[in-house]
Amino acid sequence: MSDLTELVGRYLANWNETDPAARRAAIDEIWTADAVYIDPMVSVEGRDAVDAVIGAVQGQFPGLVFTLVGAVDEHHELARFQWGLGPAGAEPIVVGFDVAVRVDGRISTVHGFLDKVPTA
């Protein structure tokens, strides 16, 4: 496993961390101070904002977990990977993919895309 693949695993685990203090400690460890997170619904900058987004997603989808779907595709300081969000051990109800940029061993930017979103 590469360092970048391991960082992606830590990134996804961070989205699953429901203890606010532990989640924030992980954010401080794996994200750069000027981190940027962008997906179709939000664009934020800074660790505080990333923390708020993760907390909001957890509030919107309580009890669901993020999992890696397939392998991480990486080159240089970029990682592209697909993820699923759903009940543990079950078919994901949301599927997307992210492209993460690593700077000095930490995630600096994530560009998120949604491939499968449930309809109302």
mmCIF file with all atom_site columns, C-alpha atoms in Angstrom:
data_model
loop_
_atom_site.group_PDB
_atom_site.id
_atom_site.type_symbol
_atom_site.label_atom_id
_atom_site.label_alt_id
_atom_site.label_comp_id
_atom_site.label_asym_id
_atom_site.label_entity_id
_atom_site.label_seq_id
_atom_site.pdbx_PDB_ins_code
_atom_site.Cartn_x
_atom_site.Cartn_y
_atom_site.Cartn_z
_atom_site.occupancy
_atom_site.B_iso_or_equiv
_atom_site.pdbx_formal_charge
_atom_site.auth_seq_id
_atom_site.auth_comp_id
_atom_site.auth_asym_id
_atom_site.auth_atom_id
_atom_site.pdbx_PDB_model_num
ATOM 1   C CA . MET A 1 1   ? 0.000   0.000  0.000  1.00 0.00 ? 1   MET A CA 1
ATOM 2   C CA . SER A 1 2   ? 1.360   3.417  -0.903 1.00 0.00 ? 2   SER A CA 1
ATOM 3   C CA . ASP A 1 3   ? 1.455   6.392  1.430  1.00 0.00 ? 3   ASP A CA 1
ATOM 4   C CA . LEU A 1 4   ? -1.153  8.117  -0.732 1.00 0.00 ? 4   LEU A CA 1
ATOM 5   C CA . THR A 1 5   ? -3.501  5.126  -0.604 1.00 0.00 ? 5   THR A CA 1
ATOM 6   C CA . GLU A 1 6   ? -3.060  5.035  3.174  1.00 0.00 ? 6   GLU A CA 1
ATOM 7   C CA . LEU A 1 7   ? -3.884  8.760  3.335  1.00 0.00 ? 7   LEU A CA 1
ATOM 8   C CA . VAL A 1 8   ? -7.098  8.131  1.373  1.00 0.00 ? 8   VAL A CA 1
ATOM 9   C CA . GLY A 1 9   ? -8.022  5.431  3.910  1.00 0.00 ? 9   GLY A CA 1
ATOM 10  C CA . ARG A 1 10  ? -7.473  7.899  6.734  1.00 0.00 ? 10  ARG A CA 1
ATOM 11  C CA . TYR A 1 11  ? -9.511  10.502 4.854  1.00 0.00 ? 11  TYR A CA 1
ATOM 12  C CA . LEU A 1 12  ? -12.492 8.145  4.573  1.00 0.00 ? 12  LEU A CA 1
ATOM 13  C CA . ALA A 1 13  ? -12.120 7.078  8.211  1.00 0.00 ? 13  ALA A CA 1
ATOM 14  C CA . ASN A 1 14  ? -12.252 10.773 9.103  1.00 0.00 ? 14  ASN A CA 1
ATOM 15  C CA . TRP A 1 15  ? -15.684 11.030 7.440  1.00 0.00 ? 15  TRP A CA 1
ATOM 16  C CA . ASN A 1 16  ? -16.830 8.130  9.645  1.00 0.00 ? 16  ASN A CA 1
ATOM 17  C CA . GLU A 1 17  ? -15.468 9.542  12.915 1.00 0.00 ? 17  GLU A CA 1
ATOM 18  C CA . THR A 1 18  ? -18.501 10.639 14.942 1.00 0.00 ? 18  THR A CA 1
ATOM 19  C CA . ASP A 1 19  ? -16.664 11.850 18.050 1.00 0.00 ? 19  ASP A CA 1
ATOM 20  C CA . PRO A 1 20  ? -16.202 15.597 17.392 1.00 0.00 ? 20  PRO A CA 1
ATOM 21  C CA . ALA A 1 21  ? -12.870 15.865 19.236 1.00 0.00 ? 21  ALA A CA 1
ATOM 22  C CA . ALA A 1 22  ? -11.404 12.783 17.535 1.00 0.00 ? 22  ALA A CA 1
ATOM 23  C CA . ARG A 1 23  ? -12.712 13.953 14.157 1.00 0.00 ? 23  ARG A CA 1
ATOM 24  C CA . ARG A 1 24  ? -11.101 17.358 14.594 1.00 0.00 ? 24  ARG A CA 1
ATOM 25  C CA . ALA A 1 25  ? -7.801  15.831 15.726 1.00 0.00 ? 25  ALA A CA 1
ATOM 26  C CA . ALA A 1 26  ? -7.783  13.711 12.560 1.00 0.00 ? 26  ALA A CA 1
ATOM 27  C CA . ILE A 1 27  ? -8.595  16.739 10.400 1.00 0.00 ? 27  ILE A CA 1
ATOM 28  C CA . ASP A 1 28  ? -5.689  18.642 11.926 1.00 0.00 ? 28  ASP A CA 1
ATOM 29  C CA . GLU A 1 29  ? -3.421  15.684 11.230 1.00 0.00 ? 29  GLU A CA 1
ATOM 30  C CA . ILE A 1 30  ? -4.362  14.833 7.635  1.00 0.00 ? 30  ILE A CA 1
ATOM 31  C CA . TRP A 1 31  ? -5.491  18.172 6.106  1.00 0.00 ? 31  TRP A CA 1
ATOM 32  C CA . THR A 1 32  ? -3.351  21.237 5.395  1.00 0.00 ? 32  THR A CA 1
ATOM 33  C CA . ALA A 1 33  ? -4.300  24.419 7.270  1.00 0.00 ? 33  ALA A CA 1
ATOM 34  C CA . ASP A 1 34  ? -5.588  26.014 4.047  1.00 0.00 ? 34  ASP A CA 1
ATOM 35  C CA . ALA A 1 35  ? -7.480  22.885 2.950  1.00 0.00 ? 35  ALA A CA 1
ATOM 36  C CA . VAL A 1 36  ? -10.128 23.169 0.244  1.00 0.00 ? 36  VAL A CA 1
ATOM 37  C CA . TYR A 1 37  ? -13.088 20.808 -0.152 1.00 0.00 ? 37  TYR A CA 1
ATOM 38  C CA . ILE A 1 38  ? -15.369 21.171 -3.183 1.00 0.00 ? 38  ILE A CA 1
ATOM 39  C CA . ASP A 1 39  ? -18.307 19.020 -4.294 1.00 0.00 ? 39  ASP A CA 1
ATOM 40  C CA . PRO A 1 40  ? -21.541 19.794 -6.173 1.00 0.00 ? 40  PRO A CA 1
ATOM 41  C CA . MET A 1 41  ? -23.229 21.055 -2.996 1.00 0.00 ? 41  MET A CA 1
ATOM 42  C CA . VAL A 1 42  ? -20.477 22.874 -1.103 1.00 0.00 ? 42  VAL A CA 1
ATOM 43  C CA . SER A 1 43  ? -17.173 24.680 -1.509 1.00 0.00 ? 43  SER A CA 1
ATOM 44  C CA . VAL A 1 44  ? -15.228 25.431 1.668  1.00 0.00 ? 44  VAL A CA 1
ATOM 45  C CA . GLU A 1 45  ? -11.760 26.434 2.741  1.00 0.00 ? 45  GLU A CA 1
ATOM 46  C CA . GLY A 1 46  ? -9.916  25.746 5.983  1.00 0.00 ? 46  GLY A CA 1
ATOM 47  C CA . ARG A 1 47  ? -9.958  22.990 8.562  1.00 0.00 ? 47  ARG A CA 1
ATOM 48  C CA . ASP A 1 48  ? -12.855 24.513 10.521 1.00 0.00 ? 48  ASP A CA 1
ATOM 49  C CA . ALA A 1 49  ? -15.014 24.493 7.395  1.00 0.00 ? 49  ALA A CA 1
ATOM 50  C CA . VAL A 1 50  ? -14.029 20.925 6.481  1.00 0.00 ? 50  VAL A CA 1
ATOM 51  C CA . ASP A 1 51  ? -14.946 19.866 10.012 1.00 0.00 ? 51  ASP A CA 1
ATOM 52  C CA . ALA A 1 52  ? -18.332 21.603 9.692  1.00 0.00 ? 52  ALA A CA 1
ATOM 53  C CA . VAL A 1 53  ? -19.051 19.884 6.364  1.00 0.00 ? 53  VAL A CA 1
ATOM 54  C CA . ILE A 1 54  ? -18.224 16.436 7.735  1.00 0.00 ? 54  ILE A CA 1
ATOM 55  C CA . GLY A 1 55  ? -20.381 17.076 10.805 1.00 0.00 ? 55  GLY A CA 1
ATOM 56  C CA . ALA A 1 56  ? -23.273 18.242 8.612  1.00 0.00 ? 56  ALA A CA 1
ATOM 57  C CA . VAL A 1 57  ? -23.052 15.150 6.390  1.00 0.00 ? 57  VAL A CA 1
ATOM 58  C CA . GLN A 1 58  ? -23.047 12.926 9.469  1.00 0.00 ? 58  GLN A CA 1
ATOM 59  C CA . GLY A 1 59  ? -26.142 14.749 10.712 1.00 0.00 ? 59  GLY A CA 1
ATOM 60  C CA . GLN A 1 60  ? -27.875 14.314 7.370  1.00 0.00 ? 60  GLN A CA 1
ATOM 61  C CA . PHE A 1 61  ? -26.995 10.605 7.089  1.00 0.00 ? 61  PHE A CA 1
ATOM 62  C CA . PRO A 1 62  ? -26.839 9.285  10.674 1.00 0.00 ? 62  PRO A CA 1
ATOM 63  C CA . GLY A 1 63  ? -25.551 5.750  11.048 1.00 0.00 ? 63  GLY A CA 1
ATOM 64  C CA . LEU A 1 64  ? -24.278 5.491  7.463  1.00 0.00 ? 64  LEU A CA 1
ATOM 65  C CA . VAL A 1 65  ? -20.608 4.883  6.710  1.00 0.00 ? 65  VAL A CA 1
ATOM 66  C CA . PHE A 1 66  ? -18.218 5.777  3.924  1.00 0.00 ? 66  PHE A CA 1
ATOM 67  C CA . THR A 1 67  ? -16.313 2.919  2.295  1.00 0.00 ? 67  THR A CA 1
ATOM 68  C CA . LEU A 1 68  ? -13.723 2.750  -0.442 1.00 0.00 ? 68  LEU A CA 1
ATOM 69  C CA . VAL A 1 69  ? -15.110 1.205  -3.635 1.00 0.00 ? 69  VAL A CA 1
ATOM 70  C CA . GLY A 1 70  ? -12.293 -0.343 -5.653 1.00 0.00 ? 70  GLY A CA 1
ATOM 71  C CA . ALA A 1 71  ? -8.676  0.679  -5.718 1.00 0.00 ? 71  ALA A CA 1
ATOM 72  C CA . VAL A 1 72  ? -7.119  4.106  -5.402 1.00 0.00 ? 72  VAL A CA 1
ATOM 73  C CA . ASP A 1 73  ? -5.762  5.379  -8.728 1.00 0.00 ? 73  ASP A CA 1
ATOM 74  C CA . GLU A 1 74  ? -2.782  7.599  -8.053 1.00 0.00 ? 74  GLU A CA 1
ATOM 75  C CA . HIS A 1 75  ? 0.106   9.393  -9.645 1.00 0.00 ? 75  HIS A CA 1
ATOM 76  C CA . HIS A 1 76  ? 2.448   12.091 -8.442 1.00 0.00 ? 76  HIS A CA 1
ATOM 77  C CA . GLU A 1 77  ? 0.578   13.783 -5.581 1.00 0.00 ? 77  GLU A CA 1
ATOM 78  C CA . LEU A 1 78  ? -2.945  12.996 -6.864 1.00 0.00 ? 78  LEU A CA 1
ATOM 79  C CA . ALA A 1 79  ? -5.373  10.275 -5.852 1.00 0.00 ? 79  ALA A CA 1
ATOM 80  C CA . ARG A 1 80  ? -8.652  9.397  -7.568 1.00 0.00 ? 80  ARG A CA 1
ATOM 81  C CA . PHE A 1 81  ? -10.993 7.004  -5.817 1.00 0.00 ? 81  PHE A CA 1
ATOM 82  C CA . GLN A 1 82  ? -14.616 5.941  -5.680 1.00 0.00 ? 82  GLN A CA 1
ATOM 83  C CA . TRP A 1 83  ? -16.499 5.756  -2.401 1.00 0.00 ? 83  TRP A CA 1
ATOM 84  C CA . GLY A 1 84  ? -19.891 4.589  -1.207 1.00 0.00 ? 84  GLY A CA 1
ATOM 85  C CA . LEU A 1 85  ? -22.095 5.823  1.616  1.00 0.00 ? 85  LEU A CA 1
ATOM 86  C CA . GLY A 1 86  ? -24.605 3.463  3.150  1.00 0.00 ? 86  GLY A CA 1
ATOM 87  C CA . PRO A 1 87  ? -25.362 1.094  5.994  1.00 0.00 ? 87  PRO A CA 1
ATOM 88  C CA . ALA A 1 88  ? -22.316 -0.903 7.114  1.00 0.00 ? 88  ALA A CA 1
ATOM 89  C CA . GLY A 1 89  ? -21.962 -4.044 5.024  1.00 0.00 ? 89  GLY A CA 1
ATOM 90  C CA . ALA A 1 90  ? -24.812 -3.118 2.672  1.00 0.00 ? 90  ALA A CA 1
ATOM 91  C CA . GLU A 1 91  ? -25.158 -1.639 -0.794 1.00 0.00 ? 91  GLU A CA 1
ATOM 92  C CA . PRO A 1 92  ? -24.278 2.079  -0.742 1.00 0.00 ? 92  PRO A CA 1
ATOM 93  C CA . ILE A 1 93  ? -27.159 4.474  -1.290 1.00 0.00 ? 93  ILE A CA 1
ATOM 94  C CA . VAL A 1 94  ? -24.806 7.257  -2.408 1.00 0.00 ? 94  VAL A CA 1
ATOM 95  C CA . VAL A 1 95  ? -21.769 6.713  -4.644 1.00 0.00 ? 95  VAL A CA 1
ATOM 96  C CA . GLY A 1 96  ? -19.220 9.273  -5.685 1.00 0.00 ? 96  GLY A CA 1
ATOM 97  C CA . PHE A 1 97  ? -15.608 9.778  -6.497 1.00 0.00 ? 97  PHE A CA 1
ATOM 98  C CA . ASP A 1 98  ? -13.054 12.205 -5.203 1.00 0.00 ? 98  ASP A CA 1
ATOM 99  C CA . VAL A 1 99  ? -9.771  13.539 -6.477 1.00 0.00 ? 99  VAL A CA 1
ATOM 100 C CA . ALA A 1 100 ? -7.431  14.437 -3.635 1.00 0.00 ? 100 ALA A CA 1
ATOM 101 C CA . VAL A 1 101 ? -4.275  16.529 -3.896 1.00 0.00 ? 101 VAL A CA 1
ATOM 102 C CA . ARG A 1 102 ? -1.475  15.898 -1.418 1.00 0.00 ? 102 ARG A CA 1
ATOM 103 C CA . VAL A 1 103 ? 0.975   18.610 -0.368 1.00 0.00 ? 103 VAL A CA 1
ATOM 104 C CA . ASP A 1 104 ? 3.750   17.896 2.122  1.00 0.00 ? 104 ASP A CA 1
ATOM 105 C CA . GLY A 1 105 ? 2.115   14.627 3.193  1.00 0.00 ? 105 GLY A CA 1
ATOM 106 C CA . ARG A 1 106 ? -1.333  16.117 3.869  1.00 0.00 ? 106 ARG A CA 1
ATOM 107 C CA . ILE A 1 107 ? -4.491  16.590 1.853  1.00 0.00 ? 107 ILE A CA 1
ATOM 108 C CA . SER A 1 108 ? -4.675  20.115 0.490  1.00 0.00 ? 108 SER A CA 1
ATOM 109 C CA . THR A 1 109 ? -7.656  19.859 -1.860 1.00 0.00 ? 109 THR A CA 1
ATOM 110 C CA . VAL A 1 110 ? -10.461 17.416 -2.541 1.00 0.00 ? 110 VAL A CA 1
ATOM 111 C CA . HIS A 1 111 ? -12.677 17.702 -5.608 1.00 0.00 ? 111 HIS A CA 1
ATOM 112 C CA . GLY A 1 112 ? -15.765 15.571 -5.049 1.00 0.00 ? 112 GLY A CA 1
ATOM 113 C CA . PHE A 1 113 ? -18.245 14.237 -7.604 1.00 0.00 ? 113 PHE A CA 1
ATOM 114 C CA . LEU A 1 114 ? -21.538 12.409 -7.067 1.00 0.00 ? 114 LEU A CA 1
ATOM 115 C CA . ASP A 1 115 ? -22.348 9.443  -9.303 1.00 0.00 ? 115 ASP A CA 1
ATOM 116 C CA . LYS A 1 116 ? -25.401 7.999  -7.546 1.00 0.00 ? 116 LYS A CA 1
ATOM 117 C CA . VAL A 1 117 ? -27.735 10.025 -5.337 1.00 0.00 ? 117 VAL A CA 1
ATOM 118 C CA . PRO A 1 118 ? -31.096 8.809  -4.051 1.00 0.00 ? 118 PRO A CA 1
ATOM 119 C CA . THR A 1 119 ? -34.164 10.595 -5.325 1.00 0.00 ? 119 THR A CA 1
ATOM 120 C CA . ALA A 1 120 ? -36.911 11.856 -3.038 1.00 0.00 ? 120 ALA A CA 1
#
